[in-house]
GROMACS .gro file of C-alpha atoms in nm:
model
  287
    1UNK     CA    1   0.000   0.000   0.000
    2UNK     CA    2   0.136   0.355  -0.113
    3UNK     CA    3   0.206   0.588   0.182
    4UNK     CA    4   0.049   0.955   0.216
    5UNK     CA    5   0.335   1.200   0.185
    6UNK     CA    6   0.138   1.516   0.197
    7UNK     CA    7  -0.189   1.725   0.241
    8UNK     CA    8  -0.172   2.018  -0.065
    9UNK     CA    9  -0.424   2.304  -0.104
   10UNK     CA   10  -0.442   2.692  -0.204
   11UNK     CA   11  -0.703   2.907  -0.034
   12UNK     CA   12  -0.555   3.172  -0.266
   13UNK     CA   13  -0.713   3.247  -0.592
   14UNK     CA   14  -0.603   3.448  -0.900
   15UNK     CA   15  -0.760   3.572  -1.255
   16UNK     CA   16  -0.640   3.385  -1.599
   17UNK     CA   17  -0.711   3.630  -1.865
   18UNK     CA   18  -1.101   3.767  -1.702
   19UNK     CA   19  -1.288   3.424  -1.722
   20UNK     CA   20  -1.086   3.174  -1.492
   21UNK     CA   21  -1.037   3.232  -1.161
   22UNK     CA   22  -0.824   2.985  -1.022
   23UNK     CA   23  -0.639   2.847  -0.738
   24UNK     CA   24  -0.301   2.647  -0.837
   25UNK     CA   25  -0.293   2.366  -0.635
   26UNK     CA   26   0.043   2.251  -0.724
   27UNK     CA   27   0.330   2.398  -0.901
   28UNK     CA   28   0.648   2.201  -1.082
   29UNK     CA   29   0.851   2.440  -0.924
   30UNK     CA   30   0.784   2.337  -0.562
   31UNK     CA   31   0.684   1.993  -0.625
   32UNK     CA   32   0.820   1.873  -0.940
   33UNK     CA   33   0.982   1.561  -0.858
   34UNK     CA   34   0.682   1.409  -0.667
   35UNK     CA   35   0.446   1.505  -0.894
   36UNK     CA   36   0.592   1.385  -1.205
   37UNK     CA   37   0.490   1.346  -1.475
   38UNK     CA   38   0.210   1.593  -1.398
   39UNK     CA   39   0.343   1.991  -1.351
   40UNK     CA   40   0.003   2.176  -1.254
   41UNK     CA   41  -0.295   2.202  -1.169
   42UNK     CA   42  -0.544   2.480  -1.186
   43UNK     CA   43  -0.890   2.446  -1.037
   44UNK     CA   44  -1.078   2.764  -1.228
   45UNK     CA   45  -1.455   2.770  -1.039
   46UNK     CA   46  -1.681   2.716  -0.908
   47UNK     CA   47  -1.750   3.043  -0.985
   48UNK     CA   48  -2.098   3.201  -1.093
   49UNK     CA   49  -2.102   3.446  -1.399
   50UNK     CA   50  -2.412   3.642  -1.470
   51UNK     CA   51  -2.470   3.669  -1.862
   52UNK     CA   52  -2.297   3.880  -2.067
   53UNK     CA   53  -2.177   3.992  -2.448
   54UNK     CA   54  -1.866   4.028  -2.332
   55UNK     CA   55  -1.571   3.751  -2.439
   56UNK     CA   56  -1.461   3.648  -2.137
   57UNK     CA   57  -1.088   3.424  -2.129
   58UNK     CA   58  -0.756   3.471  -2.207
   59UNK     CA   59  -0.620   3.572  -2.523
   60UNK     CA   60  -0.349   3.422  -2.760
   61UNK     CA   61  -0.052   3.315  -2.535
   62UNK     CA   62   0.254   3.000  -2.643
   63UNK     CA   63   0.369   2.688  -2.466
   64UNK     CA   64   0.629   2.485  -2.528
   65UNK     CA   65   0.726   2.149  -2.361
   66UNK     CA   66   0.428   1.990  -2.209
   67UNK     CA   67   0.070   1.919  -2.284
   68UNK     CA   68  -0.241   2.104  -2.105
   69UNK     CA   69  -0.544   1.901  -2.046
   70UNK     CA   70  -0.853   2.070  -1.943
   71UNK     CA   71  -1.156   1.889  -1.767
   72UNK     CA   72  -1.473   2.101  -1.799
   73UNK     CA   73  -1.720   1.982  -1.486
   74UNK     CA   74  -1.967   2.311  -1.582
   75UNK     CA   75  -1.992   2.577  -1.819
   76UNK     CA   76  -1.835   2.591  -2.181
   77UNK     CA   77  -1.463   2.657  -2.290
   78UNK     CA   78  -1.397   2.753  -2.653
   79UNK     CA   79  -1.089   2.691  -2.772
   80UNK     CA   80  -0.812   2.801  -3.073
   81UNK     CA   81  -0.508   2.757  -3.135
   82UNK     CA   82  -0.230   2.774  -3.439
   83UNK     CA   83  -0.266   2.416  -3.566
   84UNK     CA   84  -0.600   2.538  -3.734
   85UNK     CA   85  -0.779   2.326  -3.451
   86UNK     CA   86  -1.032   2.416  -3.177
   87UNK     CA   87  -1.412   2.364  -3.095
   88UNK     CA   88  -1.640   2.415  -2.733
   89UNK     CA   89  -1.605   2.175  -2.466
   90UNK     CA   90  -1.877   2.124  -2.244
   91UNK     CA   91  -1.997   1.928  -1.892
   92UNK     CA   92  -1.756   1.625  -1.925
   93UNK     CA   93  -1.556   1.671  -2.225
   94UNK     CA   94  -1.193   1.696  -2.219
   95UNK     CA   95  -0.917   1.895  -2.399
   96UNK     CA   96  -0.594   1.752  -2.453
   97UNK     CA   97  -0.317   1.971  -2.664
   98UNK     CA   98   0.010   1.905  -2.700
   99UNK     CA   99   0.249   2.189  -2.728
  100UNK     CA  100   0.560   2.035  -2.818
  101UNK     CA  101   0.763   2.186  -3.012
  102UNK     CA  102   0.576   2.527  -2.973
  103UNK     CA  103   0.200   2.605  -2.987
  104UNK     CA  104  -0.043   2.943  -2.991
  105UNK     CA  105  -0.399   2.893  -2.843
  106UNK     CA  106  -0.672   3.137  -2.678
  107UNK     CA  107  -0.943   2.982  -2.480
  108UNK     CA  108  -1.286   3.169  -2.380
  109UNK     CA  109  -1.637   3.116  -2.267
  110UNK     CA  110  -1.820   2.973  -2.517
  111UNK     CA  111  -2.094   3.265  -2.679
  112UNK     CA  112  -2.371   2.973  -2.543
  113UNK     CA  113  -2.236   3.021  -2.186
  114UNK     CA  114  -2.183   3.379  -2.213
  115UNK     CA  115  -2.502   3.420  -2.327
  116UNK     CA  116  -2.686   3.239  -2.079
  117UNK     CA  117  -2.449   3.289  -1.772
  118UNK     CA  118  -2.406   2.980  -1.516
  119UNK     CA  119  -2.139   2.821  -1.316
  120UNK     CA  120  -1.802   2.758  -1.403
  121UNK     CA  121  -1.645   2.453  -1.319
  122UNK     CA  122  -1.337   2.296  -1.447
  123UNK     CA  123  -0.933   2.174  -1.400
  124UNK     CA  124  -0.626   2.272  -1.618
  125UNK     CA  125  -0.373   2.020  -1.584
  126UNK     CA  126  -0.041   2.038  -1.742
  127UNK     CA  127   0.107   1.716  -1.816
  128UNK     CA  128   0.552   1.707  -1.875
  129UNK     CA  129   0.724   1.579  -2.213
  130UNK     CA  130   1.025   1.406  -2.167
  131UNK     CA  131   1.345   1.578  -2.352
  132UNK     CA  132   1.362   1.362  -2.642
  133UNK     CA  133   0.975   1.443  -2.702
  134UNK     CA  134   0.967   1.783  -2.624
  135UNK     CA  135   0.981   1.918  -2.983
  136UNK     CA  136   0.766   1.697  -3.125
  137UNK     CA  137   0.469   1.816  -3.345
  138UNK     CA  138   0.174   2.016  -3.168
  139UNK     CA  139  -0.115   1.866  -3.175
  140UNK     CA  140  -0.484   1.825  -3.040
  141UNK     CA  141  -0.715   1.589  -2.955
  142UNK     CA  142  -1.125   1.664  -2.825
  143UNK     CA  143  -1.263   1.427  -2.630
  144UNK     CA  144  -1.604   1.410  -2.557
  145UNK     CA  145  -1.800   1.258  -2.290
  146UNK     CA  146  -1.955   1.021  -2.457
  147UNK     CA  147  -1.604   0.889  -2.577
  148UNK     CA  148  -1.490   0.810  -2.184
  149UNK     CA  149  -1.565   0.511  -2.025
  150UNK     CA  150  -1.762   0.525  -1.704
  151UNK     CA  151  -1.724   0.183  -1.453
  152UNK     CA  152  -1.840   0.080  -1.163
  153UNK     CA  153  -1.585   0.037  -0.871
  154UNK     CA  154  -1.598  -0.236  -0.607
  155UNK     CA  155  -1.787  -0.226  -0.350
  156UNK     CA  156  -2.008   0.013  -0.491
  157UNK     CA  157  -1.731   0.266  -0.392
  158UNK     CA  158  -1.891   0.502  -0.678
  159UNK     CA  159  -1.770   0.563  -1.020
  160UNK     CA  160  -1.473   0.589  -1.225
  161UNK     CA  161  -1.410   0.801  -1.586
  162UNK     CA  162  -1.100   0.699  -1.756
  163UNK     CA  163  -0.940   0.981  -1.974
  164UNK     CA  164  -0.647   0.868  -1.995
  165UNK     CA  165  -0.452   0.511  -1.919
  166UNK     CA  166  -0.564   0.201  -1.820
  167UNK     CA  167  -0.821   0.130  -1.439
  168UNK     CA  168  -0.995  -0.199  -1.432
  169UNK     CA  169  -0.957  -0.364  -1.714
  170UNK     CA  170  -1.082  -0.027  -1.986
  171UNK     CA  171  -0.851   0.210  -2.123
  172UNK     CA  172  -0.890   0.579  -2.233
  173UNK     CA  173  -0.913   0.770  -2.516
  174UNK     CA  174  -0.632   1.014  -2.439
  175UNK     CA  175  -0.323   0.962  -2.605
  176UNK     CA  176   0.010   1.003  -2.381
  177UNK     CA  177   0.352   1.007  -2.451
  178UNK     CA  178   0.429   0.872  -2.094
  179UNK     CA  179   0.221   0.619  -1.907
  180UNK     CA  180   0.008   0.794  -1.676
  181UNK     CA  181  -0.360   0.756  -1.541
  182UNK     CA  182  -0.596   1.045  -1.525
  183UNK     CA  183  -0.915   0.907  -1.376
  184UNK     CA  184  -1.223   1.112  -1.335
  185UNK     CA  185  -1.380   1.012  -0.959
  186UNK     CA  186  -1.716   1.027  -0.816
  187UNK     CA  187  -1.676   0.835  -0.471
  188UNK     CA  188  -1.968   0.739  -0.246
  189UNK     CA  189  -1.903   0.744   0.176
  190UNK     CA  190  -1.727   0.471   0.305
  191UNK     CA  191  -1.346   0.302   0.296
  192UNK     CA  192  -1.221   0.262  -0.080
  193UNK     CA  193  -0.926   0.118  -0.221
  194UNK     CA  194  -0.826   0.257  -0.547
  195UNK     CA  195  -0.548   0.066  -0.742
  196UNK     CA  196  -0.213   0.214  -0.886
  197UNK     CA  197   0.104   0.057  -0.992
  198UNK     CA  198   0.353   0.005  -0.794
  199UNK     CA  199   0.673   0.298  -0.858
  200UNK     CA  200   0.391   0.558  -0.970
  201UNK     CA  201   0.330   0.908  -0.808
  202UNK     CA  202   0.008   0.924  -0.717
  203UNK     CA  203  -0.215   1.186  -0.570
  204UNK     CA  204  -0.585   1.253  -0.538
  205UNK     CA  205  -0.745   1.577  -0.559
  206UNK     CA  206  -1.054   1.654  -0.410
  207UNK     CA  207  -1.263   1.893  -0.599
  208UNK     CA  208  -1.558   1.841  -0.395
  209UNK     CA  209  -1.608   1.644  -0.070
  210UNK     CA  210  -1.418   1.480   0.201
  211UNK     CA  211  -1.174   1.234   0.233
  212UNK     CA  212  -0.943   1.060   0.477
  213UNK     CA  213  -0.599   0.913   0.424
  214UNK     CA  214  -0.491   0.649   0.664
  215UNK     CA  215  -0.369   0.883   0.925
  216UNK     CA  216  -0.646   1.038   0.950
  217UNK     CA  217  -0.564   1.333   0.685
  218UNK     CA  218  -0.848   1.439   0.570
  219UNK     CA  219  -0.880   1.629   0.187
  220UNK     CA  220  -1.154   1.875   0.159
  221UNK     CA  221  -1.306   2.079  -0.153
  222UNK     CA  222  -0.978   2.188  -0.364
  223UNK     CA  223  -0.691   2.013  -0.173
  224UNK     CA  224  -0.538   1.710  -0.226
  225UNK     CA  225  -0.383   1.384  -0.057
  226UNK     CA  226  -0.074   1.282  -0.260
  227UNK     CA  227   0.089   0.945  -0.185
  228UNK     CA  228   0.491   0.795  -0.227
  229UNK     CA  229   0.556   0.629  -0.509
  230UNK     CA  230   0.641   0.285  -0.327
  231UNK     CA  231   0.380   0.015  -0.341
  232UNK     CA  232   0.099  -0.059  -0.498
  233UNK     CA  233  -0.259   0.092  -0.459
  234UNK     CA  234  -0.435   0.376  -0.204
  235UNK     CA  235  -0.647   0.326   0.077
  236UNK     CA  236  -0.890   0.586   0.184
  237UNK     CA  237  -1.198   0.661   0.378
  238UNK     CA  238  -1.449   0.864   0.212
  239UNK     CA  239  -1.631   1.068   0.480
  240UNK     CA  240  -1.941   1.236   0.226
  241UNK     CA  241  -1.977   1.169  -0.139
  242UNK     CA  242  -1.741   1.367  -0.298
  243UNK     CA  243  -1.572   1.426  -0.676
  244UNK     CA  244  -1.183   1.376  -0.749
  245UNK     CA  245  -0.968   1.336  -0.959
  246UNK     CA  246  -0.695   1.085  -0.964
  247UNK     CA  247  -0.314   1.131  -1.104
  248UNK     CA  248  -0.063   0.893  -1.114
  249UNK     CA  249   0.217   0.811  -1.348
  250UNK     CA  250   0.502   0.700  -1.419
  251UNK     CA  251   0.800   0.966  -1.300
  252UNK     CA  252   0.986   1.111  -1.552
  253UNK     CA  253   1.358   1.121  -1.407
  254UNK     CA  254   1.478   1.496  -1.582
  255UNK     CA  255   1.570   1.851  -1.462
  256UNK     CA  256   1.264   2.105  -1.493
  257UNK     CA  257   1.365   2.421  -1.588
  258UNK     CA  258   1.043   2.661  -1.673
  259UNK     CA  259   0.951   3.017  -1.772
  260UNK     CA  260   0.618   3.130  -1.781
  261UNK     CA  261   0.430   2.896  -2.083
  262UNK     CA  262   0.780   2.688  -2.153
  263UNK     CA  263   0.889   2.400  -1.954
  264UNK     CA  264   1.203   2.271  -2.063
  265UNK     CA  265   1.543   2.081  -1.962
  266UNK     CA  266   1.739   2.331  -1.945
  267UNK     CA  267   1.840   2.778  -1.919
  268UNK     CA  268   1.975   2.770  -2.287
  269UNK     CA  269   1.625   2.557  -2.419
  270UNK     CA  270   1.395   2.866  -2.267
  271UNK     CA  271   1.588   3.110  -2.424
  272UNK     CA  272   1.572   2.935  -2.729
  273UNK     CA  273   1.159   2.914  -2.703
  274UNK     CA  274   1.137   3.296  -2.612
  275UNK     CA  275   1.341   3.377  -2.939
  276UNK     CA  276   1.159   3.137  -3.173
  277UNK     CA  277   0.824   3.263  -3.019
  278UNK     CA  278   0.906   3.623  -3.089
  279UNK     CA  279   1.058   3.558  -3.413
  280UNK     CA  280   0.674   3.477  -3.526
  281UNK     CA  281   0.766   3.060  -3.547
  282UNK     CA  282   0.514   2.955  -3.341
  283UNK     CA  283   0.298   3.027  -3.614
  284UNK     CA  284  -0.056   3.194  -3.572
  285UNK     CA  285  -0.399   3.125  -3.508
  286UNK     CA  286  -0.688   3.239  -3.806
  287UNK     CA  287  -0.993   3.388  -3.708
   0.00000   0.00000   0.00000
């Protein structure tokens, strides 16, 4: 059994662009190595916006390095970016773009939700390349609700949503470059045991609820219990229903070195994104 290492919240918030405010609940920079492969996590909502004509987001801005994936729970995203892809995501859809090499996109309310108003609920997750893969091609993939499979776990401990990897027995649809599970939780009171592979960092983040790690840690709305990376599996006691989200993978042994929207390997590799990105050759997006 995998042994909790740490308790991790933010009670502080800040605005992305004017439509996401969020609180970073981790950060490569403080806990890179036992969070890898995973870098960040922003938890944007929930937040109530009245209706409006306004285009609320955040404009064009580059990455290079790493891959965001963003989980919309409520509300609408629209997205863009300078492969010629994008599209709305909605309640349960997921967004998975890889930057690589070196990527433009803009992402806004959809004119639906802006229209109407609503809640706002949703994760940004950004997800580490490892240096032989971190200039590969940029790319996107949508994946819709419909395309994740939903099981049962034992016990009737609730529900599980595989995005990406493989949890009992069904994979999903999200490609990685690294193996990693991203697992979508809805988790019904009592003791659980959710399984991971032995050598994995793991941690669980509780978007909404309550839960208890062996010790008697207990994870509330927007924290998270994150687990060593020796043994196999996590044991927890879930004291309300309550939503998470599980991460684990497989750690990817390499120096982080980031600045602003590029995560690299090294000083000499950011410098080397900032030119190319103001040199124009991270291409544009079309409107």
């Amino acid at each position: 059994m995998k042994q909790l290492i740490g308790l991790q919240g933010n009670d502080r918030g800040h605005w992305v662009g004017d439509g996401f405010p969020v609180r970073t609940l981790f950060f490569y920079q403080d806990l890179g190595k036992q969070m890898s492969p995973f870098l960040m996590l922003d938890y944007a909502g929930p937040a109530d916006f009245p209706p409006t004509t306004e285009h609320k987001g955040v404009g064009s801005h580059p990455h290079r390095g790493f891959e965001t994936v963003t989980i919309v729970y409520e509300g609408e995203v629209a997205h863009k970016d300078s492969t010629g892809q994008g599209g709305v995501i909605g309640p349960g859809d997921v967004q998975w773009m890889t930057a690589g090499s070196g990527i433009l996109h803009e992402e806004f309310h959809s004119e639906g939700f802006a229209k109407e108003g609503g809640i706002l609920n949703m994760v940004q997750l950004w997800v580490n390349l490892p240096a032989k893969l971190k200039m590969t091609e940029p790319g996107y993939q949508a994946i819709l609700d419909k395309q994740i499979p939903v099981i049962d776990l034992k016990n009737s401990a609730g529900q599980a949503r595989i995005i990406a990897g493989e949890f009992g027995g069904h994979k999903g649809p999200a490609n990685t470059f690294t193996p990693m599970n991203v697992i979508d939780l809805k988790l019904n009171k009592g003791p659980t045991n959710i399984p991971v592979p032995e050598g994995w960092n793991v941690s669980l983040v509780v978007l909404k609820g309550a839960v208890e790690a062996g010790d008697g840690v207990v994870a509330k709305d927007a924290q998270m219990l994150m687990f060593s990376n020796q043994g196999q599996d996590i044991q927890v006691n879930v004291l309300e229903d309550s939503i998470a989200l599980l991460l684990s993978g497989e750690p990817i042994h390499e120096p982080i070195v980031g600045y602003g929207p590029f995560v690299m390997n090294s000083k000499e590799e950011i410098a080397q994104a900032m030119q190319d990105f103001n040199s124009g050759a991270f291409g544009r997006i079309s409107h």
